Short mmCIF file of C-alpha atoms and ligand atoms in Angstrom, two decimals:
data_model
loop_
_atom_site.label_atom_id
_atom_site.label_comp_id
_atom_site.label_asym_id
_atom_site.label_seq_id
_atom_site.Cartn_x
_atom_site.Cartn_y
_atom_site.Cartn_z
CA ASP A 16 0.00 0.00 0.00
CA GLY A 17 2.96 2.36 0.64
CA ILE A 18 3.61 3.10 -2.98
CA LYS A 19 -0.06 3.83 -3.59
CA ARG A 20 -0.26 6.51 -0.91
CA LEU A 21 3.27 7.93 -0.89
CA HIS A 22 2.72 10.87 -3.21
CA ARG A 23 -1.03 11.31 -2.93
CA THR A 24 -2.19 14.84 -2.26
CA GLY A 25 -3.83 16.08 0.92
CA TYR A 26 -5.78 19.03 -0.48
CA HIS A 27 -5.43 18.93 -4.26
CA PHE A 28 -8.43 17.28 -5.90
CA GLN A 29 -8.12 13.65 -6.93
CA PRO A 30 -10.38 10.61 -6.96
CA PRO A 31 -9.51 7.59 -4.77
CA LYS A 32 -7.92 5.83 -7.74
CA ASN A 33 -7.48 5.70 -11.53
CA TRP A 34 -6.68 8.13 -14.31
CA ILE A 35 -8.08 11.65 -14.52
CA ASN A 36 -7.58 14.48 -16.97
CA VAL A 37 -9.59 17.56 -17.96
CA ALA A 38 -11.83 19.29 -15.41
CA THR A 39 -14.86 19.82 -17.61
CA ALA A 40 -18.02 21.85 -17.24
CA PRO A 41 -17.32 23.37 -13.82
CA MET A 42 -20.36 25.32 -12.67
CA TYR A 43 -22.24 26.74 -9.74
CA TYR A 44 -25.93 25.98 -9.61
CA ASN A 45 -28.45 26.38 -6.80
CA GLY A 46 -25.85 26.61 -4.06
CA VAL A 47 -23.66 23.75 -5.28
CA TYR A 48 -20.37 23.71 -7.16
CA HIS A 49 -20.11 20.92 -9.69
CA LEU A 50 -16.91 19.48 -11.03
CA PHE A 51 -16.95 16.93 -13.80
CA TYR A 52 -13.71 15.46 -15.04
CA GLN A 53 -12.38 13.05 -17.64
CA TYR A 54 -11.96 9.73 -15.85
CA ASN A 55 -10.98 6.16 -16.67
CA PRO A 56 -13.06 3.93 -14.35
CA LYS A 57 -10.88 0.95 -15.28
CA GLY A 58 -7.30 2.03 -14.64
CA ALA A 59 -4.52 4.56 -14.16
CA VAL A 60 -3.85 5.25 -17.85
CA TRP A 61 -5.94 7.26 -20.32
CA GLY A 62 -8.88 5.35 -21.82
CA ASN A 63 -12.57 4.37 -21.41
CA ILE A 64 -13.31 8.02 -20.79
CA VAL A 65 -16.43 9.00 -18.82
CA TRP A 66 -17.42 12.15 -16.94
CA ALA A 67 -16.86 11.57 -13.25
CA HIS A 68 -18.81 13.98 -11.06
CA SER A 69 -18.15 15.58 -7.68
CA VAL A 70 -20.01 18.30 -5.81
CA SER A 71 -18.99 20.83 -3.19
CA THR A 72 -20.21 23.89 -1.36
CA ASP A 73 -16.76 25.44 -0.91
CA LEU A 74 -14.61 24.33 -3.90
CA ILE A 75 -12.24 22.55 -1.47
CA ASN A 76 -14.15 19.64 0.09
CA TRP A 77 -15.81 17.34 -2.44
CA LYS A 78 -18.33 14.55 -2.44
CA ALA A 79 -18.05 11.96 -5.21
CA LEU A 80 -21.16 10.96 -7.13
CA GLU A 81 -21.67 8.35 -9.84
CA PRO A 82 -20.32 9.28 -13.30
CA ALA A 83 -22.73 11.76 -14.89
CA ILE A 84 -22.05 11.12 -18.56
CA TYR A 85 -20.75 7.90 -20.04
CA PRO A 86 -20.90 6.17 -23.43
CA SER A 87 -24.44 4.94 -24.01
CA LYS A 88 -25.64 6.25 -27.37
CA SER A 89 -24.63 5.90 -31.00
CA PHE A 90 -23.20 9.42 -30.89
CA ASP A 91 -20.90 8.84 -27.91
CA LYS A 92 -20.33 5.10 -27.97
CA TYR A 93 -16.53 5.35 -28.00
CA GLY A 94 -16.06 8.08 -25.45
CA CYS A 95 -17.47 11.14 -23.77
CA TRP A 96 -14.80 13.83 -24.04
CA SER A 97 -14.54 17.35 -22.67
CA GLY A 98 -17.16 20.05 -22.79
CA SER A 99 -18.81 22.81 -20.84
CA ALA A 100 -21.89 23.79 -18.91
CA THR A 101 -24.12 26.72 -19.73
CA VAL A 102 -26.72 27.82 -17.21
CA ILE A 103 -29.61 29.18 -19.24
CA PRO A 104 -31.48 31.89 -17.35
CA GLY A 105 -34.90 30.64 -16.33
CA ILE A 106 -34.24 27.15 -17.68
CA GLY A 107 -31.20 25.63 -15.99
CA PRO A 108 -27.95 23.95 -16.95
CA ILE A 109 -27.18 22.26 -20.26
CA ILE A 110 -23.97 20.39 -20.89
CA LEU A 111 -22.29 20.42 -24.28
CA TYR A 112 -19.67 17.71 -24.77
CA THR A 113 -17.79 15.79 -27.44
CA GLY A 114 -18.93 12.30 -28.34
CA ILE A 115 -16.68 9.80 -30.08
CA VAL A 116 -18.67 7.87 -32.66
CA ASP A 117 -16.20 5.29 -34.00
CA THR A 118 -12.80 3.69 -33.56
CA GLN A 119 -11.26 6.36 -35.84
CA ASN A 120 -11.90 8.94 -33.11
CA THR A 121 -14.51 10.78 -35.17
CA GLN A 122 -15.84 13.59 -32.99
CA VAL A 123 -19.29 15.17 -32.80
CA GLN A 124 -20.80 17.67 -30.37
CA CYS A 125 -23.65 16.54 -28.14
CA TYR A 126 -25.85 17.92 -25.37
CA ALA A 127 -27.09 16.51 -22.09
CA ILE A 128 -29.67 17.82 -19.62
CA PRO A 129 -30.42 17.01 -15.98
CA ALA A 130 -32.96 14.23 -15.59
CA ASN A 131 -34.36 15.84 -12.49
CA GLU A 132 -33.95 19.59 -11.95
CA SER A 133 -35.06 19.31 -8.35
CA ASP A 134 -32.20 16.98 -7.39
CA PRO A 135 -29.80 19.44 -5.72
CA TYR A 136 -26.80 17.44 -6.94
CA LEU A 137 -28.04 16.92 -10.51
CA ARG A 138 -26.88 13.32 -10.32
CA THR A 139 -28.46 11.97 -13.48
CA TRP A 140 -28.06 13.43 -16.95
CA ILE A 141 -29.93 12.44 -20.08
CA LYS A 142 -28.82 12.67 -23.66
CA PRO A 143 -32.00 12.98 -25.73
CA TYR A 144 -32.07 11.51 -29.22
CA PHE A 145 -33.87 14.67 -30.29
CA LYS A 146 -31.30 16.75 -32.24
CA ASN A 147 -28.28 14.86 -30.84
CA PRO A 148 -25.57 15.16 -32.04
CA ILE A 149 -25.95 18.92 -32.44
CA ALA A 150 -22.85 19.39 -34.60
CA VAL A 151 -20.91 17.05 -36.88
CA ALA A 152 -17.80 17.86 -38.88
CA GLU A 153 -19.03 19.40 -42.10
CA ARG A 154 -17.47 21.36 -44.98
CA THR A 155 -13.75 21.68 -44.40
CA ILE A 156 -13.74 20.52 -40.79
CA ASN A 157 -11.37 17.73 -39.79
CA GLY A 158 -13.51 15.29 -37.82
CA SER A 159 -10.72 13.86 -35.68
CA ALA A 160 -9.72 17.36 -34.53
CA PHE A 161 -13.11 18.77 -33.63
CA ARG A 162 -13.89 18.89 -29.94
CA ASP A 163 -14.35 20.50 -26.54
CA PRO A 164 -17.33 22.89 -26.96
CA THR A 165 -17.22 26.03 -24.80
CA THR A 166 -19.81 27.52 -22.50
CA ALA A 167 -22.34 29.20 -24.80
CA TRP A 168 -23.27 32.87 -24.70
CA LEU A 169 -26.14 34.96 -25.97
CA GLY A 170 -25.40 37.75 -28.47
CA LYS A 171 -27.33 41.01 -28.69
CA ASP A 172 -29.07 39.57 -31.74
CA GLY A 173 -30.68 36.88 -29.58
CA LEU A 174 -28.53 34.07 -30.98
CA TRP A 175 -26.59 31.65 -28.82
CA ARG A 176 -22.96 31.08 -29.71
CA MET A 177 -20.46 28.39 -28.83
CA LEU A 178 -16.92 27.61 -29.91
CA VAL A 179 -15.49 24.21 -30.81
CA GLY A 180 -11.73 23.61 -30.89
CA GLY A 181 -10.15 22.36 -34.08
CA ARG A 182 -7.26 22.18 -36.47
CA ASN A 183 -6.98 22.94 -40.17
CA PHE A 184 -3.63 21.45 -41.23
CA HIS A 185 -1.18 23.40 -39.01
CA ILE A 186 -3.65 26.05 -37.99
CA GLY A 187 -5.47 26.00 -34.67
CA VAL A 188 -9.10 27.05 -35.07
CA ALA A 189 -11.97 28.07 -32.79
CA HIS A 190 -15.04 27.20 -34.88
CA LEU A 191 -18.08 29.34 -34.16
CA TYR A 192 -21.59 27.93 -34.07
CA LYS A 193 -24.82 29.89 -33.65
CA SER A 194 -28.30 28.84 -32.57
CA LYS A 195 -31.71 30.36 -31.92
CA ASP A 196 -32.89 27.63 -29.60
CA PHE A 197 -29.75 25.84 -28.31
CA LEU A 198 -30.67 22.75 -30.32
CA ASN A 199 -30.23 23.72 -33.97
CA TRP A 200 -26.66 24.93 -34.42
CA VAL A 201 -25.25 26.45 -37.60
CA LEU A 202 -21.55 26.73 -38.39
CA ALA A 203 -20.55 30.35 -39.01
CA GLU A 204 -18.67 31.18 -42.19
CA ASN A 205 -15.49 32.10 -40.31
CA PRO A 206 -13.96 30.88 -37.09
CA ILE A 207 -13.89 33.43 -34.30
CA HIS A 208 -10.10 33.20 -34.40
CA SER A 209 -7.28 30.98 -35.66
CA ALA A 210 -3.46 30.93 -35.51
CA LYS A 211 -0.52 28.84 -36.69
CA THR A 212 -0.07 26.69 -33.61
CA GLY A 213 -1.48 23.23 -34.29
CA MET A 214 -4.66 21.84 -32.69
CA TRP A 215 -6.61 23.97 -30.22
CA GLU A 216 -7.95 21.76 -27.44
CA CYS A 217 -10.35 22.98 -24.79
CA PRO A 218 -10.87 26.57 -25.96
CA ASP A 219 -12.16 28.92 -23.27
CA PHE A 220 -13.57 32.35 -24.08
CA TYR A 221 -14.78 34.93 -21.55
CA PRO A 222 -14.95 38.61 -20.68
CA VAL A 223 -12.82 40.29 -18.01
CA SER A 224 -13.48 43.64 -16.40
CA LEU A 225 -11.09 46.51 -17.15
CA CYS A 226 -10.92 47.41 -13.50
CA GLY A 227 -11.01 45.30 -10.40
CA LYS A 228 -11.17 41.61 -9.67
CA LYS A 229 -14.88 41.07 -10.22
CA GLY A 230 -15.68 38.32 -12.67
CA LEU A 231 -18.16 38.64 -15.50
CA ASP A 232 -20.76 36.30 -16.85
CA MET A 233 -20.41 35.53 -20.53
CA THR A 234 -24.07 36.02 -21.29
CA SER A 235 -24.71 39.26 -19.47
CA VAL A 236 -22.08 41.67 -20.72
CA GLY A 237 -21.92 44.11 -23.55
CA GLU A 238 -18.71 44.93 -25.26
CA ARG A 239 -17.82 48.18 -23.50
CA ASN A 240 -15.45 48.40 -20.58
CA VAL A 241 -14.43 44.80 -20.97
CA LYS A 242 -11.70 42.85 -22.67
CA HIS A 243 -12.06 39.26 -23.73
CA VAL A 244 -9.75 36.34 -23.10
CA LEU A 245 -9.28 33.45 -25.52
CA LYS A 246 -7.40 30.47 -24.10
CA ASN A 247 -6.35 27.44 -26.08
CA SER A 248 -4.59 24.29 -25.01
CA LEU A 249 -1.93 23.44 -27.57
CA ASP A 250 -1.51 19.71 -27.78
CA LEU A 251 1.93 20.13 -29.42
CA THR A 252 3.46 21.86 -26.39
CA ARG A 253 0.96 20.77 -23.69
CA TYR A 254 0.58 24.30 -22.30
CA ASP A 255 -2.42 26.61 -21.96
CA TYR A 256 -1.90 29.88 -23.82
CA TYR A 257 -4.12 32.93 -23.78
CA THR A 258 -4.43 36.31 -25.38
CA ILE A 259 -6.32 39.38 -24.21
CA GLY A 260 -8.29 41.05 -26.97
CA THR A 261 -11.43 42.58 -28.35
CA TYR A 262 -14.54 40.69 -29.30
CA SER A 263 -17.17 42.07 -31.60
CA SER A 264 -20.38 40.03 -31.67
CA ALA A 265 -21.65 42.03 -34.66
CA GLN A 266 -18.70 40.77 -36.70
CA ASP A 267 -18.29 37.55 -34.75
CA LYS A 268 -14.56 38.17 -34.52
CA TYR A 269 -12.05 38.11 -31.73
CA VAL A 270 -8.90 40.18 -32.31
CA PRO A 271 -6.04 39.76 -29.85
CA ASP A 272 -4.25 42.89 -28.63
CA ASN A 273 -0.69 43.26 -29.83
CA THR A 274 0.66 43.33 -26.28
CA SER A 275 1.61 39.64 -26.31
CA GLU A 276 2.40 36.95 -28.84
CA ASP A 277 -0.49 34.93 -30.31
CA GLY A 278 1.34 31.59 -30.31
CA TRP A 279 3.93 29.41 -28.62
CA GLY A 280 5.82 32.39 -27.20
CA GLY A 281 2.65 33.87 -25.75
CA LEU A 282 1.25 34.24 -22.25
CA ARG A 283 0.47 31.12 -20.28
CA TYR A 284 -1.82 30.58 -17.34
CA ASP A 285 0.96 28.57 -15.79
CA TYR A 286 4.53 27.92 -16.88
CA GLY A 287 4.54 24.42 -15.46
CA ASN A 288 2.31 21.39 -15.49
CA PHE A 289 -1.19 22.81 -16.01
CA TYR A 290 -3.27 21.85 -19.04
CA ALA A 291 -6.71 21.78 -20.64
CA SER A 292 -8.02 24.27 -18.11
CA LYS A 293 -11.53 25.62 -17.95
CA SER A 294 -13.03 28.62 -16.17
CA PHE A 295 -16.55 29.45 -15.00
CA PHE A 296 -18.33 32.44 -13.57
CA ASP A 297 -19.40 31.96 -9.97
CA PRO A 298 -22.54 34.09 -9.52
CA SER A 299 -22.57 33.57 -5.75
CA THR A 300 -19.30 35.45 -5.24
CA LYS A 301 -19.08 37.32 -8.56
CA ARG A 302 -15.72 35.93 -9.47
CA ARG A 303 -14.30 33.88 -12.33
CA VAL A 304 -12.75 30.60 -11.20
CA LEU A 305 -10.24 28.56 -13.17
CA TRP A 306 -9.62 24.81 -12.98
CA GLY A 307 -6.54 23.18 -14.54
CA TRP A 308 -5.34 19.60 -14.79
CA ALA A 309 -1.84 18.61 -13.60
CA ASN A 310 -0.73 15.34 -15.13
CA GLU A 311 1.83 13.05 -13.49
CA SER A 312 5.52 13.55 -14.30
CA ASP A 313 6.48 9.94 -13.60
CA ALA A 314 6.36 6.93 -15.92
CA ALA A 315 3.12 5.23 -16.93
CA GLN A 316 4.34 2.00 -15.26
CA ASP A 317 4.68 3.93 -12.00
CA ASP A 318 1.14 5.24 -12.38
CA ILE A 319 -0.09 1.68 -12.79
CA LYS A 320 1.78 0.71 -9.61
CA LYS A 321 0.38 3.74 -7.78
CA GLY A 322 -3.08 2.97 -9.12
CA TRP A 323 -3.76 6.63 -9.84
CA ALA A 324 -2.71 9.43 -12.16
CA GLY A 325 -3.56 13.10 -12.38
CA ILE A 326 -4.75 15.80 -10.01
CA GLN A 327 -6.53 19.12 -10.38
CA ALA A 328 -4.72 22.32 -9.45
CA ILE A 329 -6.27 24.39 -6.67
CA PRO A 330 -9.14 26.39 -8.22
CA ARG A 331 -7.88 29.90 -8.93
CA MET A 332 -9.66 33.19 -9.09
CA VAL A 333 -8.71 34.97 -12.30
CA TRP A 334 -8.93 38.64 -13.30
CA LEU A 335 -7.28 41.22 -15.59
CA ASP A 336 -4.16 42.92 -14.29
CA SER A 337 -4.42 46.70 -13.89
CA ASN A 338 -1.94 47.05 -16.78
CA GLY A 339 -4.53 45.42 -19.06
CA LYS A 340 -1.87 43.19 -20.58
CA GLN A 341 -2.13 39.95 -18.65
CA LEU A 342 -4.27 37.97 -16.23
CA VAL A 343 -3.64 37.51 -12.53
CA GLN A 344 -4.55 34.33 -10.63
CA TRP A 345 -4.84 33.51 -6.95
CA PRO A 346 -6.02 30.41 -5.08
CA VAL A 347 -9.68 30.76 -4.08
CA GLU A 348 -9.89 32.13 -0.55
CA GLU A 349 -11.83 29.07 0.66
CA LEU A 350 -8.50 27.25 0.63
CA ASN A 351 -7.47 29.24 3.71
CA SER A 352 -10.01 27.28 5.75
CA LEU A 353 -7.55 24.36 5.69
CA ARG A 354 -4.78 26.41 7.29
CA GLY A 355 -3.74 24.95 10.62
CA LYS A 356 -0.66 25.71 12.68
CA GLU A 357 1.12 28.88 11.57
CA VAL A 358 4.76 29.90 11.85
CA LYS A 359 6.22 33.28 10.96
CA MET A 360 9.56 34.75 10.06
CA GLY A 361 10.24 38.44 9.60
CA ASN A 362 13.04 40.87 9.00
CA LYS A 363 15.52 38.09 8.37
CA LYS A 364 18.59 38.89 6.33
CA LEU A 365 19.98 36.27 3.97
CA GLN A 366 23.56 36.69 2.81
CA LYS A 367 24.96 34.91 -0.20
CA GLY A 368 24.83 31.15 0.39
CA ASP A 369 22.46 31.32 3.36
CA TYR A 370 19.59 28.95 3.74
CA VAL A 371 17.38 28.99 6.82
CA GLU A 372 14.87 26.37 7.77
CA VAL A 373 11.23 27.27 8.41
CA LYS A 374 10.44 24.91 11.26
CA GLY A 375 7.33 23.82 13.07
CA ILE A 376 4.87 22.98 10.30
CA THR A 377 4.09 19.92 8.20
CA SER A 378 6.34 20.93 5.30
CA ALA A 379 5.06 18.19 2.98
CA GLN A 380 1.55 19.67 3.20
CA ALA A 381 1.79 23.42 3.63
CA ASP A 382 0.91 26.88 2.36
CA VAL A 383 3.70 29.49 2.40
CA GLU A 384 3.42 33.19 1.70
CA VAL A 385 6.59 35.24 1.68
CA SER A 386 7.75 38.68 0.64
CA PHE A 387 11.41 39.38 -0.05
CA SER A 388 13.19 42.72 -0.36
CA PHE A 389 16.60 43.92 -1.44
CA SER A 390 18.23 47.30 -1.17
CA SER A 391 19.70 47.65 -4.63
CA LEU A 392 19.58 46.19 -8.11
CA LYS A 393 23.15 47.26 -8.92
CA LYS A 394 24.53 43.76 -8.68
CA ALA A 395 21.97 42.25 -11.07
CA GLU A 396 23.54 40.10 -13.81
CA GLU A 397 23.44 41.34 -17.39
CA PHE A 398 20.53 39.93 -19.39
CA ASN A 399 21.40 38.55 -22.79
CA PRO A 400 18.54 39.49 -25.14
CA SER A 401 18.90 36.13 -26.91
CA TRP A 402 17.49 34.44 -23.79
CA LYS A 403 13.92 34.18 -25.01
CA ASN A 404 13.11 30.85 -23.41
CA ALA A 405 12.65 31.12 -19.65
CA GLN A 406 12.75 27.36 -19.08
CA GLU A 407 16.08 27.01 -20.90
CA LEU A 408 17.48 29.90 -18.89
CA CYS A 409 16.38 28.32 -15.62
CA GLY A 410 18.00 25.07 -16.77
CA LYS A 411 21.29 26.95 -17.17
CA LYS A 412 20.98 29.21 -14.16
CA GLY A 413 19.49 27.02 -11.48
CA SER A 414 19.33 27.72 -7.77
CA LYS A 415 22.90 26.46 -7.27
CA VAL A 416 24.40 28.86 -9.80
CA GLN A 417 25.43 31.95 -7.85
CA GLY A 418 24.03 35.25 -9.11
CA GLY A 419 23.88 38.96 -8.36
CA VAL A 420 20.31 39.67 -7.24
CA GLY A 421 19.07 36.16 -6.71
CA PRO A 422 18.58 33.32 -7.02
CA PHE A 423 16.52 33.71 -3.84
CA GLY A 424 13.31 32.01 -2.74
CA LEU A 425 12.12 28.79 -1.16
CA LEU A 426 13.52 25.28 -1.10
CA THR A 427 10.39 23.15 -0.92
CA LEU A 428 10.06 19.39 -0.32
CA ALA A 429 13.68 19.35 0.79
CA SER A 430 15.41 16.47 2.54
CA LYS A 431 17.34 17.42 5.65
CA LYS A 432 20.74 17.43 3.98
CA LEU A 433 19.38 18.73 0.68
CA GLU A 434 19.94 15.58 -1.31
CA GLU A 435 16.50 16.42 -2.68
CA PHE A 436 14.70 19.74 -3.01
CA THR A 437 12.42 21.65 -5.36
CA PRO A 438 13.54 25.28 -5.36
CA VAL A 439 11.04 28.00 -6.27
CA PHE A 440 12.94 31.22 -6.79
CA PHE A 441 13.54 34.52 -8.53
CA ARG A 442 16.58 35.82 -10.36
CA ILE A 443 16.76 39.44 -11.47
CA PHE A 444 18.72 40.58 -14.53
CA LYS A 445 19.73 43.99 -15.79
CA ALA A 446 18.47 44.78 -19.29
CA PRO A 447 19.27 47.77 -21.53
CA HIS A 448 17.63 51.17 -20.81
CA ASN A 449 17.68 50.68 -17.07
CA LYS A 450 15.08 47.92 -17.29
CA HIS A 451 15.08 44.66 -15.41
CA VAL A 452 14.05 41.15 -16.29
CA VAL A 453 12.65 38.94 -13.53
CA LEU A 454 12.85 35.19 -13.97
CA MET A 455 10.78 32.87 -11.79
CA CYS A 456 11.70 29.17 -11.63
CA SER A 457 10.25 26.03 -10.14
CA ASP A 458 13.05 23.62 -10.77
CA ALA A 459 12.32 19.90 -10.47
CA SER A 460 15.80 18.82 -11.60
CA SER A 461 16.92 18.23 -7.98
CA SER A 462 13.52 17.08 -6.70
CA SER A 463 14.17 13.36 -6.48
CA LEU A 464 17.04 10.90 -6.21
CA LYS A 465 15.03 8.54 -8.37
CA LYS A 466 16.90 8.42 -11.65
CA GLU A 467 14.62 6.62 -14.04
CA GLY A 468 11.24 7.47 -15.44
CA LEU A 469 10.83 10.94 -13.96
CA TYR A 470 10.33 14.10 -15.98
CA LYS A 471 12.15 16.80 -13.99
CA PRO A 472 11.90 20.05 -15.94
CA SER A 473 13.30 23.41 -14.84
CA PHE A 474 9.95 25.15 -15.35
CA ALA A 475 10.18 28.92 -15.55
CA GLY A 476 8.48 32.10 -16.70
CA PHE A 477 9.32 35.78 -16.82
CA VAL A 478 7.50 38.08 -14.41
CA ASP A 479 6.30 41.44 -15.68
CA VAL A 480 6.49 43.29 -12.36
CA ASP A 481 7.43 46.78 -11.21
CA LEU A 482 10.48 46.58 -8.94
CA ALA A 483 10.31 50.23 -7.80
CA ASN A 484 9.61 49.18 -4.21
CA LYS A 485 12.41 46.57 -4.36
CA LYS A 486 10.12 43.74 -3.27
CA LEU A 487 8.98 40.44 -4.70
CA SER A 488 6.40 38.07 -3.26
CA LEU A 489 5.84 34.37 -3.61
CA ARG A 490 3.20 31.89 -2.47
CA SER A 491 3.71 28.13 -2.71
CA LEU A 492 1.12 25.43 -2.09
CA ILE A 493 3.08 22.32 -1.21
CA ASP A 494 1.23 19.02 -1.23
CA HIS A 495 3.43 15.86 -1.28
CA SER A 496 3.90 15.55 -5.06
CA VAL A 497 2.90 19.03 -6.13
CA VAL A 498 4.39 22.46 -5.64
CA GLU A 499 2.02 25.10 -7.01
CA SER A 500 3.49 28.59 -6.90
CA PHE A 501 2.21 32.13 -7.49
CA GLY A 502 4.81 34.82 -8.17
CA ALA A 503 4.30 38.57 -7.62
CA GLY A 504 0.73 38.18 -6.41
CA GLY A 505 -0.24 35.71 -9.13
CA LYS A 506 1.26 37.37 -12.24
CA THR A 507 3.44 34.35 -13.07
CA ASN A 508 2.48 30.90 -11.82
CA ILE A 509 4.18 27.54 -11.99
CA LEU A 510 2.98 24.10 -10.97
CA SER A 511 5.53 21.27 -10.66
CA ARG A 512 4.88 17.58 -10.02
CA VAL A 513 7.70 15.95 -8.08
CA TYR A 514 8.36 12.57 -6.46
CA PRO A 515 10.87 12.83 -3.63
CA THR A 516 12.21 9.64 -2.09
CA LEU A 517 13.59 11.17 1.13
CA ALA A 518 11.66 14.43 1.45
CA ILE A 519 8.39 12.72 2.22
CA LYS A 520 5.82 13.11 5.00
CA ASN A 521 7.58 14.19 8.22
CA ASN A 522 10.98 14.08 6.55
CA ALA A 523 10.18 16.97 4.25
CA HIS A 524 11.67 20.36 5.12
CA LEU A 525 11.20 23.92 3.99
CA PHE A 526 13.92 26.58 3.70
CA VAL A 527 14.32 30.15 2.53
CA PHE A 528 17.54 30.79 0.65
CA ASN A 529 19.67 33.32 -1.14
CA ASN A 530 22.46 32.50 -3.55
CA GLY A 531 23.20 35.97 -4.92
CA THR A 532 25.78 38.54 -3.83
CA GLU A 533 23.10 41.12 -2.98
CA PRO A 534 21.75 40.42 0.53
CA ILE A 535 18.04 39.58 0.54
CA LYS A 536 15.66 40.26 3.38
CA VAL A 537 12.71 38.03 4.23
CA GLU A 538 10.32 40.86 5.09
CA ASN A 539 7.44 38.61 6.09
CA LEU A 540 6.93 34.93 5.90
CA ASN A 541 3.79 33.11 7.00
CA ALA A 542 3.66 29.37 6.64
CA TRP A 543 0.83 27.08 7.61
CA SER A 544 0.44 23.36 8.05
CA MET A 545 -2.46 22.46 5.78
CA ARG A 546 -5.19 20.09 6.96
CA SER A 547 -6.36 17.50 4.49
CA ALA A 548 -9.55 18.35 2.63
CA ALA A 549 -12.40 15.86 2.56
CA ILE A 550 -12.09 14.89 -1.08
CA ASN A 551 -14.26 12.24 -2.63
C1 FRU B 630 -7.19 17.33 -23.60
C2 FRU B 630 -8.10 16.34 -24.33
C3 FRU B 630 -9.34 17.02 -24.88
C4 FRU B 630 -10.30 15.87 -24.94
C5 FRU B 630 -9.93 15.06 -23.72
C6 FRU B 630 -10.06 13.59 -23.88
O1 FRU B 630 -6.07 16.68 -23.08
O2 FRU B 630 -7.41 15.69 -25.36
O3 FRU B 630 -9.13 17.66 -26.11
O4 FRU B 630 -11.62 16.30 -24.89
O5 FRU B 630 -8.59 15.37 -23.42
O6 FRU B 630 -9.93 12.94 -22.66
#
């Protein structure tokens, strides 16, 4: 049993066993949060996909129900893949999902409705023969790259719209469909957007407010004072990319702003292991909440031995940064209800080479918030403008490579003598014109002594942050085999999956460190032991 439990999470969502992937159709309805997810009821590898279903009243503690949607009809006989929920005002929720109709993976879009609206958990869903499937690959559409319908929205012209992810040769496409009645859907002449990136899985499209953190409902906003976000999951790189842009429902076009790249070099929700994410508007708290899937980073044989594979990241609130150029994410505040024993550190100076243990909490299952300061940026290393790829740079300049300002940060899931540790840290570079480049890393390369079968990337992203106050903050959610970190208040985020052999349970330690010549001060550190959530 040891191997089965060793790296299981205490507060990140997972079922008791088996394979999971995409969190689909998250929604809030009549006081209950619903989470459906791609699930293999028969094993710890991908296959036999059904929609498992869990419900919650706080997004943290979950009750497992029977699978809600599973192959049962001619239009979904070979699989029920990802989709979305739309709550239709005055009517209730409808699920749109992708059905697999044959062994060639031919994909069609289908709908399902609750069998009994008065069941508070909406346990049973029916897939009427009437009008199902609602969309099949027609015209130029490639039927094996045609999936993952979005939440639908109502245009000013009274027509419902939904997007379906696709691929036209090398071009990723978000097909647009329109409907008067939610049952008869017509493919629009042009996709809402496309780009040269390969297949777009799990598109997500939603408005964000130009000021403040309040979320917006897709169906209830006009086009003034908002921006729109289009996210696509690129199966070639396995990352979730988004752009901020302008949507015109009159023209049925989304045009990304030119403030970031529309492609592989673009903005990501997370620069680590976080894929096929999906957001929803929570009307009870007026926020937008984002779910993302974190796959294992060990070998498939190890997953079979463990009997499980895949977790969901902590649900994150998401909003537009005040600079209008990127999103900001932060763990939903309900997570704080799991905080137990707290330890603090303040005003602690770290000279080059110092590392100081944060003692007194369960470091394998913890939440750490820390703000660092420095008195000058003079010692920052020169930035070479050819360093475009943050992950490559972190691979070269890891936590052990001494710097000027940084590397400084946390050593998470560390064994006592540091044979194993996952450092989460910043490194600040000097760029031309008195600018600075901030690199954030979550480096799994030293996370485990296990040599074979582990993927141990030096995940990293740049942080677009103002350093005028000479401070940088970091929050890390540590949970046995996951380190999920939020840099500069959630501007750059990185989730790593790691499998320590020594730094487990009570033998895991947490340190703050500095390996740069500029002294770093830990202004404030609060770290909590996290209680386990009641999950499934
Ligand atoms: C994303 C994805 C989706 C699909 C689902 C199948 O990883 O491939 O495009 O709906 O997983 O499980």
